[in-house]
Short mmCIF file of C-alpha atoms in Angstrom, two decimals:
data_model
loop_
_atom_site.label_atom_id
_atom_site.label_comp_id
_atom_site.label_asym_id
_atom_site.label_seq_id
_atom_site.Cartn_x
_atom_site.Cartn_y
_atom_site.Cartn_z
CA MET A 28 -17.66 69.53 3.41
CA THR A 29 -15.99 72.02 1.05
CA HIS A 30 -12.77 72.53 0.37
CA VAL A 31 -11.42 74.29 3.26
CA GLU A 32 -13.19 71.84 5.59
CA ARG A 33 -11.44 69.18 3.87
CA ARG A 34 -7.94 70.60 4.36
CA ARG A 35 -8.46 71.09 7.93
CA ALA A 36 -10.70 66.96 8.49
CA THR A 37 -8.63 64.97 10.96
CA PRO A 38 -8.33 61.56 9.80
CA LEU A 39 -11.33 60.46 11.95
CA GLN A 40 -13.56 62.99 9.71
CA TRP A 41 -12.28 61.71 6.72
CA MET A 42 -13.24 58.28 7.83
CA ARG A 43 -16.44 59.06 9.11
CA ASP A 44 -16.99 60.79 5.38
CA TYR A 45 -15.46 58.73 3.12
CA ALA A 46 -15.67 55.30 5.04
CA PRO A 47 -19.36 53.82 3.73
CA VAL A 48 -17.78 54.30 0.14
CA GLY A 49 -14.49 52.43 0.91
CA VAL A 50 -16.64 49.45 2.67
CA MET A 51 -18.94 49.34 -0.33
CA GLY A 52 -16.35 49.89 -3.34
CA LEU A 53 -14.16 46.82 -0.91
CA MET A 54 -17.68 44.84 -1.03
CA GLY A 55 -18.16 45.42 -4.85
CA TRP A 56 -14.18 44.22 -5.71
CA LEU A 57 -14.64 41.14 -3.41
CA LEU A 58 -18.34 40.07 -4.86
CA ILE A 59 -17.04 40.29 -8.77
CA THR A 60 -13.65 38.60 -6.95
CA ALA A 61 -15.97 35.84 -5.76
CA VAL A 62 -17.27 35.35 -8.84
CA SER A 63 -15.25 35.41 -11.32
CA THR A 64 -13.41 32.54 -9.26
CA GLN A 65 -16.13 30.52 -9.13
CA LYS A 66 -16.29 31.10 -12.84
CA ASP A 67 -13.14 29.68 -12.68
CA ILE A 68 -13.94 26.66 -10.16
CA VAL A 69 -17.06 25.79 -12.30
CA SER A 70 -14.57 25.83 -15.78
CA THR A 71 -12.11 24.04 -14.07
CA GLN A 72 -14.38 21.22 -12.83
CA LYS A 73 -15.71 20.69 -16.46
CA ASP A 74 -12.93 20.60 -18.08
CA ILE A 75 -11.78 17.33 -14.58
CA VAL A 76 -15.21 16.33 -16.02
CA ALA A 77 -14.49 15.95 -19.99
CA LEU A 78 -10.40 14.43 -18.36
CA ARG A 79 -12.45 11.97 -16.54
CA LEU A 80 -14.17 11.13 -19.67
CA GLN A 81 -11.28 11.07 -22.14
CA VAL A 82 -9.33 8.95 -19.67
CA ALA A 83 -12.58 6.12 -19.87
CA MET A 84 -11.83 6.36 -23.48
CA VAL A 85 -8.56 5.47 -23.73
CA GLN A 86 -9.14 2.73 -20.77
CA LYS A 87 -11.53 1.25 -22.28
CA ASP A 88 -9.70 1.28 -25.33
CA ILE A 89 -6.20 -0.32 -24.25
CA THR A 90 -8.80 -3.49 -22.60
CA ALA A 91 -9.97 -3.77 -25.96
CA HIS A 92 -7.02 -3.94 -27.22
CA ALA A 93 -5.65 -6.23 -24.64
CA VAL A 94 -8.94 -8.61 -25.35
CA ASP A 95 -8.05 -8.54 -28.46
CA SER A 96 -4.47 -9.55 -28.06
CA LYS A 97 -5.23 -12.35 -26.70
CA ASP A 98 -7.91 -14.33 -28.56
CA ASP A 99 -5.03 -13.44 -31.48
CA ALA A 100 -2.51 -15.22 -29.36
CA ARG A 101 -5.37 -18.12 -28.87
CA LYS A 102 -6.14 -18.62 -32.79
CA VAL A 103 -1.91 -18.09 -33.02
CA SER A 104 -1.76 -21.18 -30.40
CA GLU A 105 -4.87 -22.94 -31.34
CA THR A 106 -3.47 -23.09 -35.13
CA HIS A 107 -0.47 -24.41 -34.50
CA HIS A 108 -1.20 -26.89 -32.51
CA SER A 109 -4.46 -27.56 -34.85
CA ALA A 110 -1.58 -28.68 -37.68
CA ASN A 111 -0.64 -32.17 -35.95
CA ILE A 112 2.81 -31.14 -35.63
CA ASN A 113 4.47 -33.80 -33.19
CA PRO A 114 5.23 -32.11 -29.84
CA CYS A 115 8.57 -34.37 -30.31
CA ASN A 116 9.35 -32.81 -33.71
CA GLY A 117 9.19 -29.31 -35.29
CA CYS A 118 9.23 -26.23 -33.20
CA HIS A 119 8.97 -28.12 -29.82
CA THR A 120 12.10 -30.35 -30.16
CA LYS A 121 14.48 -30.15 -27.41
CA LYS A 122 17.59 -29.44 -28.46
#
């Protein structure tokens, strides 16, 4: 199509001549966007897995600390009661 023909072309002729180029461009853009979005999704999923691992580690630490605290409390209690303190005297005295 020459320059003069292009200026005189109807919109239907423009669409017939250039629509395939536009559609191919649109398809290319959609493909690039889809691939980019898929990479973002995979990256986000990896971040989620890493965060879940960190949460599990923190929960494990909290559980271990709670068990240690119970053991410490039990040891203090056993030490206190094994000191032959008469419950009627000493720290258990009712006032």
